[in-house]
Coordinates of C-alpha atoms in Angstrom, one line a residue:
Chain A
X1 CA -5.4 -7.2 47.5
X2 CA -3.5 -10.3 48.5
X3 CA 0.0 -11.0 47.4
X4 CA -1.1 -13.8 45.1
X5 CA -3.9 -11.6 43.5
X6 CA -1.4 -8.8 42.9
X7 CA 0.9 -11.0 40.9
X8 CA -2.0 -12.3 38.8
X9 CA -3.5 -8.8 38.2
X10 CA 0.0 -7.4 37.3
X11 CA 0.6 -9.9 34.6
X12 CA -2.9 -9.5 33.2
X13 CA -2.4 -5.8 33.3
X14 CA 0.9 -6.0 31.5
X15 CA -0.5 -8.3 28.8
X16 CA -3.5 -5.9 28.2
X17 CA -1.3 -2.8 28.1
X18 CA 0.9 -4.5 25.5
X19 CA -1.9 -4.6 22.9
X20 CA -4.0 -1.6 24.0
X21 CA -1.0 0.7 23.4
X22 CA -0.5 -0.6 19.9
X23 CA -4.0 -0.1 18.3
X24 CA -2.6 0.2 14.8
X25 CA -1.2 -3.3 15.2
X26 CA -4.1 -4.9 17.1
X27 CA -7.4 -3.1 16.5
X28 CA -7.0 -1.3 13.2
X29 CA -6.3 -4.3 10.9
X30 CA -9.4 -6.3 11.9
X31 CA -11.5 -3.1 11.7
X32 CA -10.4 -2.5 8.1
X33 CA -10.6 -6.1 7.1
X34 CA -14.1 -6.6 8.4
X35 CA -15.4 -3.3 7.0
X36 CA -14.1 -4.6 3.6
X37 CA -15.8 -7.9 4.1
X38 CA -19.1 -6.2 4.9
X39 CA -18.8 -3.8 1.9
X40 CA -18.0 -6.5 -0.6
X41 CA -19.9 -9.5 0.6
X42 CA -22.7 -7.7 2.5
X43 CA -23.4 -4.6 0.4
X44 CA -22.1 -5.2 -3.1
X45 CA -22.6 -8.9 -3.5
X46 CA -25.1 -9.5 -0.7
X47 CA -28.2 -8.6 -2.8
X48 CA -27.3 -11.4 -5.3
X49 CA -26.8 -14.1 -2.6
X50 CA -29.9 -15.8 -1.4
X51 CA -29.9 -17.1 2.2
X52 CA -33.2 -18.4 3.6
X53 CA -34.9 -16.1 6.0
X54 CA -32.3 -13.3 6.3
X55 CA -30.2 -10.9 4.3
X56 CA -26.7 -12.0 3.6
X57 CA -25.0 -9.3 5.7
X58 CA -27.0 -10.5 8.7
X59 CA -26.0 -14.1 7.9
X60 CA -22.3 -13.6 7.6
X61 CA -21.8 -11.1 10.5
X62 CA -21.8 -13.9 13.3
X63 CA -19.2 -15.8 11.3
X64 CA -17.1 -12.7 10.8
X65 CA -17.3 -12.0 14.5
X66 CA -16.1 -15.5 15.3
X67 CA -13.3 -15.3 12.7
X68 CA -12.0 -12.0 14.1
X69 CA -12.4 -12.9 17.8
X70 CA -10.8 -16.3 17.7
X71 CA -8.0 -15.2 15.4
X72 CA -7.0 -12.4 17.7
X73 CA -7.4 -14.4 20.9
X74 CA -5.1 -17.1 19.4
X75 CA -2.7 -14.6 18.0
X76 CA -2.4 -12.7 21.2
X77 CA -1.5 -15.5 23.5
X78 CA 0.7 -17.3 21.0
X79 CA 2.6 -14.2 20.0
X80 CA 3.0 -12.9 23.5
X81 CA 4.4 -16.2 24.8
X82 CA 6.5 -16.9 21.8
X83 CA 8.0 -13.4 21.7
X84 CA 8.8 -13.6 25.4
X85 CA 10.5 -16.9 24.8
X86 CA 12.3 -15.6 21.7
X87 CA 13.7 -12.6 23.6
X88 CA 13.8 -14.5 26.9
X89 CA 12.0 -11.8 28.8
X90 CA 9.4 -14.4 29.7
X91 CA 12.0 -15.3 32.3
X92 CA 10.7 -12.3 34.3
X93 CA 7.5 -14.2 34.7
X94 CA 9.1 -17.6 35.1
X95 CA 11.3 -16.5 37.9
X96 CA 8.5 -14.7 39.8
X97 CA 6.6 -16.3 42.6
X98 CA 3.5 -16.8 40.4
X99 CA 1.9 -20.3 40.3
X100 CA 1.8 -22.0 36.9
X101 CA -2.0 -21.7 37.0
X102 CA -1.8 -17.9 37.5
X103 CA 0.6 -17.6 34.6
X104 CA -1.7 -19.5 32.3
X105 CA -4.8 -17.7 33.5
X106 CA -3.1 -14.3 32.9
X107 CA -2.2 -15.1 29.4
X108 CA -5.6 -16.7 28.6
X109 CA -7.8 -14.0 30.2
X110 CA -5.9 -11.1 28.6
X111 CA -6.0 -12.7 25.2
X112 CA -9.7 -13.6 25.5
X113 CA -10.4 -10.0 26.3
X114 CA -8.6 -8.9 23.2
X115 CA -10.7 -11.4 21.2
X116 CA -13.9 -10.1 22.9
X117 CA -12.9 -6.5 22.1
X118 CA -12.5 -7.5 18.5
X119 CA -15.9 -9.2 18.5
X120 CA -17.5 -6.0 19.9
X121 CA -15.7 -3.9 17.2
X122 CA -16.9 -6.1 14.4
X123 CA -20.4 -6.2 15.8
X124 CA -20.3 -2.4 16.0
X125 CA -19.2 -2.2 12.4
X126 CA -22.1 -4.5 11.4
X127 CA -24.6 -2.4 13.4
X128 CA -23.2 0.8 11.7
X129 CA -23.5 -0.7 8.2
X130 CA -27.1 -2.0 8.6
X131 CA -28.2 1.3 10.2
X132 CA -26.6 3.4 7.4
X133 CA -28.4 1.4 4.7
X134 CA -32.1 2.2 4.6
X135 CA -32.9 -1.0 2.7
X136 CA -31.5 -3.2 5.4
X137 CA -33.0 -4.2 8.7
X138 CA -30.8 -3.3 11.7
X139 CA -28.7 -6.0 13.3
X140 CA -30.5 -7.7 16.2
X141 CA -29.4 -9.8 19.1
X142 CA -32.1 -12.4 19.6
X143 CA -30.4 -14.0 22.7
X144 CA -28.0 -11.4 24.1
X145 CA -26.9 -13.6 27.0
X146 CA -26.0 -16.4 24.6
X147 CA -24.1 -13.9 22.4
X148 CA -22.0 -13.0 25.4
X149 CA -21.6 -16.6 26.4
X150 CA -20.5 -17.8 23.0
X151 CA -18.0 -14.9 22.5
X152 CA -16.5 -15.5 26.0
X153 CA -16.2 -19.3 25.5
X154 CA -14.7 -19.2 22.0
X155 CA -12.2 -16.5 22.8
X156 CA -11.2 -18.4 26.0
X157 CA -10.9 -21.5 23.9
X158 CA -8.6 -20.0 21.3
X159 CA -6.6 -18.0 23.8
X160 CA -5.9 -21.4 25.6
X161 CA -5.0 -22.9 22.2
X162 CA -2.7 -20.0 21.5
X163 CA -0.8 -20.7 24.7
X164 CA 0.1 -24.2 23.4
X165 CA 1.1 -22.6 20.0
X166 CA 3.3 -20.0 21.8
X167 CA 5.0 -22.7 23.8
X168 CA 5.4 -25.1 20.8
X169 CA 6.7 -22.6 18.2
X170 CA 10.4 -22.5 17.6
X171 CA 10.3 -19.8 15.0
X172 CA 8.0 -16.9 13.9
X173 CA 7.2 -19.0 10.8
X174 CA 5.5 -21.6 13.1
X175 CA 3.1 -19.0 14.3
X176 CA 2.2 -18.1 10.7
X177 CA 1.8 -21.8 9.8
X178 CA -0.7 -22.3 12.6
X179 CA -2.7 -19.2 11.7
X180 CA -2.7 -19.6 8.0
X181 CA -2.8 -23.4 7.5
X182 CA -4.9 -24.5 10.5
X183 CA -7.1 -21.8 11.9
X184 CA -8.0 -19.9 8.7
X185 CA -9.1 -23.0 6.7
X186 CA -11.2 -24.2 9.7
X187 CA -12.9 -20.8 9.8
X188 CA -13.5 -20.6 6.1
X189 CA -15.0 -24.1 6.0
X190 CA -16.8 -23.4 9.2
X191 CA -20.1 -22.1 7.7
X192 CA -19.1 -18.5 7.9
X193 CA -20.0 -17.6 4.4
X194 CA -22.5 -20.3 3.5
X195 CA -25.3 -22.2 5.3
X196 CA -24.6 -25.8 6.0
X197 CA -27.8 -26.8 4.3
X198 CA -26.2 -25.7 1.0
X199 CA -23.8 -28.6 1.2
X200 CA -24.4 -32.2 0.2
X201 CA -25.3 -34.5 3.1
X202 CA -21.7 -35.9 3.0
X203 CA -20.1 -32.5 3.4
X204 CA -22.6 -31.4 6.0
X205 CA -21.6 -34.4 8.1
X206 CA -17.9 -33.8 7.4
X207 CA -18.4 -30.2 8.5
X208 CA -19.6 -31.3 11.9
X209 CA -16.0 -32.5 12.6
X210 CA -14.9 -28.9 12.3
X211 CA -15.2 -27.2 15.8
X212 CA -15.5 -23.8 14.1
X213 CA -19.0 -24.8 12.8
X214 CA -20.3 -25.1 16.3
X215 CA -19.0 -21.6 17.2
X216 CA -20.3 -20.0 14.1
X217 CA -23.7 -21.7 14.2
X218 CA -23.9 -21.1 18.0
X219 CA -23.3 -17.3 17.6
X220 CA -25.6 -17.2 14.6
X221 CA -28.4 -18.7 16.7
X222 CA -27.7 -16.2 19.5
X223 CA -27.8 -13.3 17.1
X224 CA -30.5 -14.3 14.5
X225 CA -32.6 -16.7 16.6
X226 CA -32.1 -19.7 14.3
X227 CA -29.4 -22.1 13.2
X228 CA -28.9 -25.7 12.0
X229 CA -27.3 -26.9 15.3
X230 CA -28.4 -27.0 18.9
X231 CA -26.7 -24.0 20.5
X232 CA -26.9 -25.6 24.0
X233 CA -25.0 -28.6 22.9
X234 CA -22.5 -26.4 21.0
X235 CA -21.9 -24.2 24.1
X236 CA -21.5 -27.3 26.3
X237 CA -19.0 -29.0 24.0
X238 CA -17.0 -25.8 23.5
X239 CA -16.9 -25.1 27.3
X240 CA -15.5 -28.6 28.0
X241 CA -12.9 -28.3 25.2
X242 CA -11.8 -24.9 26.8
X243 CA -11.5 -26.4 30.2
X244 CA -9.4 -29.3 28.8
X245 CA -7.1 -26.9 27.0
X246 CA -6.6 -24.7 30.0
X247 CA -5.6 -27.8 32.0
X248 CA -3.2 -28.8 29.3
X249 CA -1.7 -25.3 29.3
X250 CA -1.1 -25.5 33.1
X251 CA 0.6 -28.9 32.7
X252 CA 2.8 -27.6 30.0
X253 CA 3.9 -24.7 32.1
X254 CA 4.4 -27.0 35.1
X255 CA 6.7 -29.2 33.0
X256 CA 8.4 -26.3 31.5
X257 CA 7.6 -27.3 27.9
X258 CA 9.3 -24.7 25.7
X259 CA 10.2 -22.7 28.7
X260 CA 13.0 -24.5 30.7
X261 CA 16.1 -26.3 29.6
Chain B
X1 CA 7.0 -11.4 50.5
X2 CA 5.6 -14.3 52.4
X3 CA 6.9 -15.2 55.9
X4 CA 9.3 -17.9 56.6
X5 CA 7.9 -21.2 57.9
X6 CA 8.4 -22.2 61.5
X7 CA 10.8 -24.9 60.4
X8 CA 13.2 -22.3 59.2
X9 CA 14.8 -22.1 62.6
X10 CA 15.4 -25.2 64.6
X11 CA 15.5 -24.6 68.3
X12 CA 17.2 -27.9 69.2
X13 CA 17.7 -27.3 72.9
X14 CA 17.5 -24.1 74.9
X15 CA 21.3 -24.0 75.6
X16 CA 22.5 -25.3 72.3
X17 CA 23.3 -23.0 69.3
X18 CA 20.4 -22.2 67.0
X19 CA 20.7 -23.8 63.5
X20 CA 19.8 -21.1 61.0
X21 CA 18.5 -22.1 57.6
X22 CA 21.0 -21.9 54.8
X23 CA 20.4 -19.3 52.1
X24 CA 21.2 -22.0 49.5
X25 CA 21.5 -25.7 50.1
X26 CA 22.2 -28.0 47.2
X27 CA 22.8 -31.7 47.5
X28 CA 24.1 -33.9 44.7
X29 CA 22.4 -31.7 42.2
X30 CA 22.6 -33.1 38.6
X31 CA 21.6 -31.8 35.2
X32 CA 22.3 -33.5 32.0
X33 CA 21.7 -32.6 28.4
X34 CA 21.9 -35.9 26.6
X35 CA 25.5 -37.0 27.0
X36 CA 26.6 -33.7 28.5
X37 CA 26.6 -33.5 32.2
X38 CA 26.2 -29.8 33.0
X39 CA 25.9 -30.4 36.7
X40 CA 27.6 -33.5 38.0
X41 CA 26.5 -33.9 41.6
X42 CA 27.0 -30.4 43.0
X43 CA 26.6 -30.1 46.8
X44 CA 26.9 -26.6 48.1
X45 CA 25.9 -24.6 51.1
X46 CA 25.7 -20.8 51.3
X47 CA 25.0 -19.2 54.6
X48 CA 22.6 -16.3 55.1
X49 CA 24.3 -13.0 54.8
X50 CA 27.3 -14.5 53.0
X51 CA 29.0 -13.1 49.9
X52 CA 29.6 -16.3 48.0
X53 CA 31.4 -16.6 44.7
X54 CA 31.2 -19.2 42.0
X55 CA 34.4 -19.4 39.9
X56 CA 35.0 -21.6 36.9
X57 CA 35.8 -21.6 33.2
X58 CA 33.2 -21.4 30.5
X59 CA 31.0 -24.6 30.7
X60 CA 31.8 -25.2 34.3
X61 CA 28.1 -25.2 35.2
X62 CA 27.9 -21.9 37.1
X63 CA 24.9 -20.5 35.1
X64 CA 23.2 -23.9 35.0
X65 CA 23.4 -24.0 38.8
X66 CA 21.9 -20.5 39.1
X67 CA 19.2 -21.2 36.6
X68 CA 18.2 -24.4 38.4
X69 CA 17.7 -22.4 41.6
X70 CA 15.4 -19.9 39.9
X71 CA 13.4 -22.3 37.8
X72 CA 14.8 -21.7 34.3
X73 CA 16.5 -25.2 34.3
X74 CA 14.8 -28.4 35.4
X75 CA 17.2 -30.5 37.5
X76 CA 17.8 -34.1 36.5
X77 CA 18.2 -35.3 40.1
X78 CA 19.3 -34.1 43.5
X79 CA 17.9 -31.5 45.9
X80 CA 18.1 -27.8 46.3
X81 CA 16.5 -25.3 48.5
X82 CA 16.5 -21.5 49.0
X83 CA 16.1 -20.4 52.6
X84 CA 14.7 -23.8 53.4
X85 CA 12.2 -23.9 50.5
X86 CA 12.5 -26.6 48.0
X87 CA 13.0 -25.1 44.5
X88 CA 10.4 -27.5 43.0
X89 CA 7.8 -28.3 45.6
X90 CA 7.9 -24.8 47.2
X91 CA 9.0 -22.9 44.1
X92 CA 6.9 -19.8 44.8
X93 CA 8.4 -19.3 48.2
X94 CA 11.9 -19.9 46.9
X95 CA 11.6 -17.6 43.9
X96 CA 10.0 -14.9 46.0
X97 CA 13.3 -14.6 47.9
X98 CA 15.6 -14.4 44.9
X99 CA 16.6 -11.4 42.8
X100 CA 18.4 -12.4 39.7
X101 CA 20.7 -10.4 37.4
X102 CA 21.5 -12.8 34.6
X103 CA 24.5 -12.4 32.3
X104 CA 22.3 -12.4 29.2
X105 CA 19.8 -9.5 28.7
X106 CA 16.3 -10.8 29.1
X107 CA 14.3 -7.6 29.6
X108 CA 10.7 -6.9 28.4
X109 CA 11.2 -4.8 25.3
X110 CA 7.6 -3.5 25.1
X111 CA 7.8 -1.1 28.0
X112 CA 10.0 1.7 29.4
X113 CA 12.3 0.4 32.0
X114 CA 10.4 2.1 34.9
X115 CA 7.3 0.1 34.0
X116 CA 9.4 -3.1 33.6
X117 CA 10.5 -2.7 37.2
X118 CA 6.9 -2.0 38.3
X119 CA 5.7 -5.2 36.6
X120 CA 8.5 -7.2 38.0
X121 CA 7.7 -6.0 41.5
X122 CA 4.0 -6.6 40.9
X123 CA 4.7 -10.3 40.0
X124 CA 6.2 -10.6 43.5
X125 CA 3.0 -9.3 45.0
X126 CA 4.0 -5.7 45.6
X127 CA 1.2 -3.2 45.1
X128 CA 1.5 -0.8 42.3
X129 CA 2.1 2.3 44.4
X130 CA 4.8 0.6 46.4
X131 CA 6.2 -0.9 43.2
X132 CA 6.4 2.5 41.6
X133 CA 8.3 3.9 44.6
X134 CA 10.7 0.9 44.6
X135 CA 11.3 1.3 40.9
X136 CA 12.4 4.9 41.4
X137 CA 14.6 3.9 44.2
X138 CA 16.2 1.1 42.3
X139 CA 16.8 3.3 39.3
X140 CA 18.4 6.0 41.4
X141 CA 20.5 3.4 43.2
X142 CA 22.1 2.2 40.0
X143 CA 22.3 5.8 38.6
X144 CA 19.9 5.6 35.6
X145 CA 16.8 7.4 37.0
X146 CA 17.1 9.9 34.1
X147 CA 16.4 7.1 31.7
X148 CA 13.3 5.8 33.4
X149 CA 11.0 6.4 30.5
X150 CA 13.4 4.8 27.9
X151 CA 13.0 1.3 26.6
X152 CA 15.8 -1.1 27.4
X153 CA 16.9 -1.4 23.8
X154 CA 17.8 2.3 23.7
X155 CA 20.1 2.2 26.8
X156 CA 23.9 2.1 26.4
X157 CA 25.8 -1.1 27.2
X158 CA 26.8 0.2 30.7
X159 CA 23.2 1.4 31.4
X160 CA 21.9 -2.0 30.4
X161 CA 24.2 -3.7 32.9
X162 CA 23.1 -1.2 35.6
X163 CA 19.4 -1.9 34.8
X164 CA 19.9 -5.7 35.2
X165 CA 21.0 -4.9 38.8
X166 CA 18.1 -2.6 39.3
X167 CA 15.6 -5.2 38.2
X168 CA 17.1 -7.7 40.6
X169 CA 16.9 -5.2 43.5
X170 CA 13.4 -4.0 43.0
X171 CA 11.8 -6.9 44.8
X172 CA 14.2 -6.3 47.8
X173 CA 15.5 -9.9 47.6
X174 CA 17.0 -11.8 50.5
X175 CA 19.2 -13.6 48.0
X176 CA 20.8 -11.6 45.2
X177 CA 22.2 -13.7 42.4
X178 CA 24.6 -12.0 40.0
X179 CA 25.7 -13.9 37.0
X180 CA 28.8 -12.1 35.6
X181 CA 27.5 -8.7 36.6
X182 CA 30.6 -6.8 35.5
X183 CA 31.3 -8.7 32.2
X184 CA 32.4 -6.3 29.6
X185 CA 31.9 -3.1 31.6
X186 CA 34.5 -0.4 32.1
X187 CA 36.5 0.1 35.2
X188 CA 34.4 2.9 36.6
X189 CA 31.1 1.0 36.3
X190 CA 32.7 -2.1 37.7
X191 CA 33.7 -0.2 40.8
X192 CA 30.3 1.4 41.1
X193 CA 28.6 -2.0 40.9
X194 CA 31.1 -3.4 43.5
X195 CA 30.2 -0.6 45.8
X196 CA 26.4 -1.2 45.4
X197 CA 26.6 -4.9 46.0
X198 CA 29.0 -4.6 48.9
X199 CA 26.6 -2.2 50.6
X200 CA 23.7 -4.6 50.0
X201 CA 25.7 -7.4 51.5
X202 CA 26.7 -5.3 54.5
X203 CA 23.0 -4.7 55.1
X204 CA 22.3 -8.4 55.2
X205 CA 21.5 -9.5 51.7
X206 CA 23.0 -12.8 50.8
X207 CA 24.9 -12.6 47.5
X208 CA 25.8 -15.3 45.0
X209 CA 28.2 -14.1 42.4
X210 CA 29.6 -15.8 39.4
X211 CA 32.6 -14.2 37.8
X212 CA 35.5 -14.7 35.5
X213 CA 37.4 -11.9 37.2
X214 CA 39.5 -13.5 39.9
X215 CA 40.2 -10.0 41.3
X216 CA 36.4 -9.5 41.8
X217 CA 36.1 -12.8 43.8
X218 CA 39.2 -12.0 45.8
X219 CA 38.0 -8.6 46.6
X220 CA 34.3 -9.2 47.3
X221 CA 33.7 -12.8 48.4
X222 CA 33.7 -14.4 51.8
X223 CA 34.0 -17.8 50.3
X224 CA 34.3 -19.1 46.7
X225 CA 33.5 -22.4 45.1
X226 CA 35.7 -23.4 42.2
X227 CA 33.7 -25.3 39.6
X228 CA 34.8 -27.2 36.6
X229 CA 32.9 -29.5 34.2
X230 CA 29.8 -29.5 36.4
X231 CA 31.7 -30.4 39.5
X232 CA 32.7 -28.5 42.6
X233 CA 36.4 -28.7 43.0
X234 CA 36.7 -26.9 46.3
X235 CA 35.1 -24.3 48.6
X236 CA 37.1 -21.9 50.7
X237 CA 37.8 -18.3 51.5
X238 CA 39.9 -16.6 48.9
X239 CA 42.6 -16.1 51.6
X240 CA 42.8 -19.8 52.5
X241 CA 42.8 -20.8 48.8
X242 CA 45.7 -18.5 48.2
X243 CA 47.5 -20.1 51.1
X244 CA 47.3 -23.4 49.3
X245 CA 49.6 -22.0 46.7
X246 CA 53.3 -21.1 47.0
X247 CA 54.8 -17.7 47.4
X248 CA 57.8 -16.8 45.3
X249 CA 60.7 -15.0 46.9
X250 CA 63.2 -13.3 44.5
X251 CA 66.5 -12.4 46.0
X252 CA 68.9 -10.3 43.9
X253 CA 72.5 -11.3 44.8
X254 CA 75.7 -9.3 44.4
X255 CA 77.6 -12.3 43.0
X256 CA 75.0 -14.8 41.8
X257 CA 76.5 -18.3 41.6
X258 CA 75.7 -20.6 38.7
X259 CA 74.2 -23.2 41.0
X260 CA 71.7 -22.4 43.9
X261 CA 73.4 -22.5 47.3
X262 CA 72.5 -25.3 49.7
X263 CA 70.1 -23.9 52.3
X264 CA 68.8 -26.2 55.0
X265 CA 65.2 -25.3 55.7
X266 CA 62.2 -27.7 55.4
X267 CA 59.9 -24.9 54.5
X268 CA 61.6 -24.4 51.2
X269 CA 59.8 -26.1 48.3
X270 CA 62.2 -25.4 45.5
X271 CA 65.0 -22.9 44.6
X272 CA 66.8 -22.1 41.5
X273 CA 69.0 -19.4 39.9
X274 CA 67.5 -17.0 37.4
X275 CA 70.2 -14.6 36.1
X276 CA 71.3 -12.6 39.1
X277 CA 68.4 -13.8 41.2
X278 CA 67.9 -16.7 43.5
X279 CA 64.3 -17.7 43.3
X280 CA 62.8 -19.6 46.2
X281 CA 59.2 -21.0 46.5
X282 CA 57.6 -21.7 49.9
X283 CA 54.1 -21.7 51.4
X284 CA 54.7 -18.6 53.6
X285 CA 57.2 -16.3 52.0
X286 CA 57.1 -13.7 54.7
X287 CA 58.1 -16.1 57.4
X288 CA 61.0 -17.7 55.6
X289 CA 62.5 -14.5 54.2
X290 CA 64.6 -13.5 57.3
X291 CA 66.0 -17.0 57.6
X292 CA 66.9 -17.1 53.9
X293 CA 68.8 -13.8 54.2
X294 CA 70.7 -15.1 57.2
X295 CA 71.6 -18.4 55.5
X296 CA 72.8 -16.6 52.4
X297 CA 74.9 -14.2 54.5
X298 CA 76.5 -17.1 56.3
X299 CA 77.4 -18.7 53.0
X300 CA 79.0 -15.4 51.8
X301 CA 76.3 -14.1 49.5
X302 CA 75.2 -10.5 49.7
X303 CA 71.5 -9.8 49.1
X304 CA 71.0 -6.6 47.3
X305 CA 67.2 -6.7 46.9
X306 CA 64.3 -9.0 47.8
X307 CA 60.8 -9.3 46.5
X308 CA 58.0 -11.6 47.7
X309 CA 55.3 -12.5 45.2
X310 CA 52.1 -13.8 46.9
X311 CA 50.2 -16.6 45.2
X312 CA 47.3 -15.1 43.3
X313 CA 43.9 -16.7 43.5
X314 CA 44.2 -16.9 39.7
X315 CA 47.1 -19.2 40.0
X316 CA 45.2 -21.4 42.4
X317 CA 42.2 -21.3 40.1
X318 CA 44.3 -22.3 37.1
X319 CA 45.9 -25.1 39.0
X320 CA 42.6 -26.5 40.2
X321 CA 40.8 -26.3 36.9
X322 CA 43.8 -27.8 35.1
X323 CA 43.6 -30.8 37.4
X324 CA 46.9 -30.0 39.2
X325 CA 47.4 -30.0 42.9
X326 CA 47.2 -26.4 44.1
X327 CA 50.5 -25.0 45.2
X328 CA 52.7 -26.7 42.6
X329 CA 52.8 -23.6 40.5
X330 CA 56.3 -22.7 41.7
X331 CA 57.5 -26.1 41.1
X332 CA 56.2 -26.0 37.6
X333 CA 58.0 -22.7 37.0
X334 CA 61.2 -24.4 38.2
X335 CA 60.8 -27.3 35.9
X336 CA 60.2 -24.9 33.0
X337 CA 63.2 -22.8 34.1
X338 CA 65.5 -25.8 34.2

C-alpha cells in the first residue's frame, strides 16, 4: 500500500470505527423508528390506504429507505467534521500530509457507507415485516442493480452535502436546523408517503423542484418496477449533483473554509 | 515519509561549501485579522538540527507563526518553507516533516490514546503494524504506556501534556514544533520533558520551541528569536543576548562614602551608592572587577565583599519587548535609585 493510500485508508477506517463502535447511537435509533413507521403506516393503517397497484407497506418502504439513508449520511459527515472543529481535533487531519481531496473523499465515503448500512437495515426490516405477515406479498427488488446504484448515489450526495454543513456550522444548533428545517421537510414532501399523482397538477410540478422526489421515485422504480419519473434521468441528475458537491467540498477544504484562521 | 527533492542540497561547485536546506525559512510573512496584524513581516531562518526558541509576550505572534507553518492559519502574504518545501504549494511534503505539540489540547476524544497515535501515524502513510509499534514506543518514551487504553479526557493534566509530545513524536518528525510544552506543568515533569527533547535534538531532530519560561530558552536553545506584536525584534544565541545587557557588580565597603568615588575606567557604565554597597554596572563584570578593587584600594576604601550579578535573558527580553535598548537595565536601576 502506498504512502498516500495508507493515509486515505486510515482516515476512512477512523471514521467508520467512530460510528460502528456506537451502534446505540447510530444504528439502533433508525431501526426502532423505521420499525414503528412500518407497524403504524404499513400494518395498522396500511390496509385503509389505497395506492394503485401495490400495498401501502411496499409503497412507502423505498421512501423510508431514502429518508433513513440520506439522513444518516448527512448527519455522519456533518457531525464528524463539526465535532472535530468544535474540539479542534480535526487539526490532526489538517496537519497531516493528506491532500484536500483525500480528506473529502474519506469523510464522504465513510458517511455514505453509514447511509448504505442504514438502507440495508431498513430494507431488511421491510423484508422481515412482509414475510411475517401472511396476507402480504414479500418485498421484491425489480431492478437490483438500480437499487444499489440509487442507494450509493443518494448517500454519496448527502454525505457530500453534510461536509458543507459540517464546515459551515458554528454551533450544534446549526446542525439541528439543517436536519430539521431543510432535510426533513424535503423528505416528507418528497413523495415518501403519497404518490405524486394524488397531488393537483400544480403541486405535482412544484414537487419536481424537490430533489428528494427523484431519489424516492428512482428507488421506488428500482424496487417495485414502476414510478412516475424516468429513473435513468433521475440517476443521471443525482450523479451530476453529487460530483458538483464533492468538487465544492474539495474547494472548501482547500480554502480552509471553517477550518483555518 | 517521502524523500527530499534533489534541489534540497545545492552543490554549487565541487570545492565550495554545500548549502544545506533550512529546516524553516520564512520571508516577510504576514498575517492579518482585520485591523490586527498578527504577523507583521516575519523573516526567520532555522537551520537543520538546531534547537530554536521563540520568545515573546502573549499576542506576539508565536503561535500564529507556528500554525501558519502547519496549515492551521492561512498567511496573508510572504513565503515560508519547511525543509525546502513551500507550505502552500508543497503542503503535503512540508507537513509530513513536522510533528506538532500545540499548547491547546486538540486530541481525538473518541478513541483511546494508543489508537489516536496509530491514526495519526497512519495519516502520515505509516502502515498499521508499524504505527502500532511506534505508538507503543512513543507512549513509553513519555512515560504513559500504562494509560494506553485510556481516552484523553481521562488523563491527568501532566499526562495530557506528555501525550501531546507523544503524538508529535509518533511520526518521527524531522522538525518538532513545541508550543509552550511545559506550560502549567510541575518541576519534575518539566525536567522530564526537557530531557526527552534534548535527546531528540542530540539525535538530529530540529526543534522549534515557544515558551514563556526564559530559563527554558536559556537552558535548551541554540538560538532564540524575540518577537513582539507580530515582529521579530532580534535573533541570537541566549549567551550573546545576555552579553547585550549589563552585569551588576555589588561591592560592600568597610566605610561606604555618601557619594560614589571617582573611578577612571571607560568600561564602567554607571555607579552609585546603595547603603554600604557601591553598585557598578558594566558589560563584562568579571573583567572589570579586579581593576575596580585596585582603584578602590588606591582611594582608601576597603572592599569587604563582592558579588557579580550576570544579566539574565529575562532582563534582555523585558528590555527588548518594552522597546528599550538592551543593556540599559542597570542605568534604569540607577535612575530609580537616584
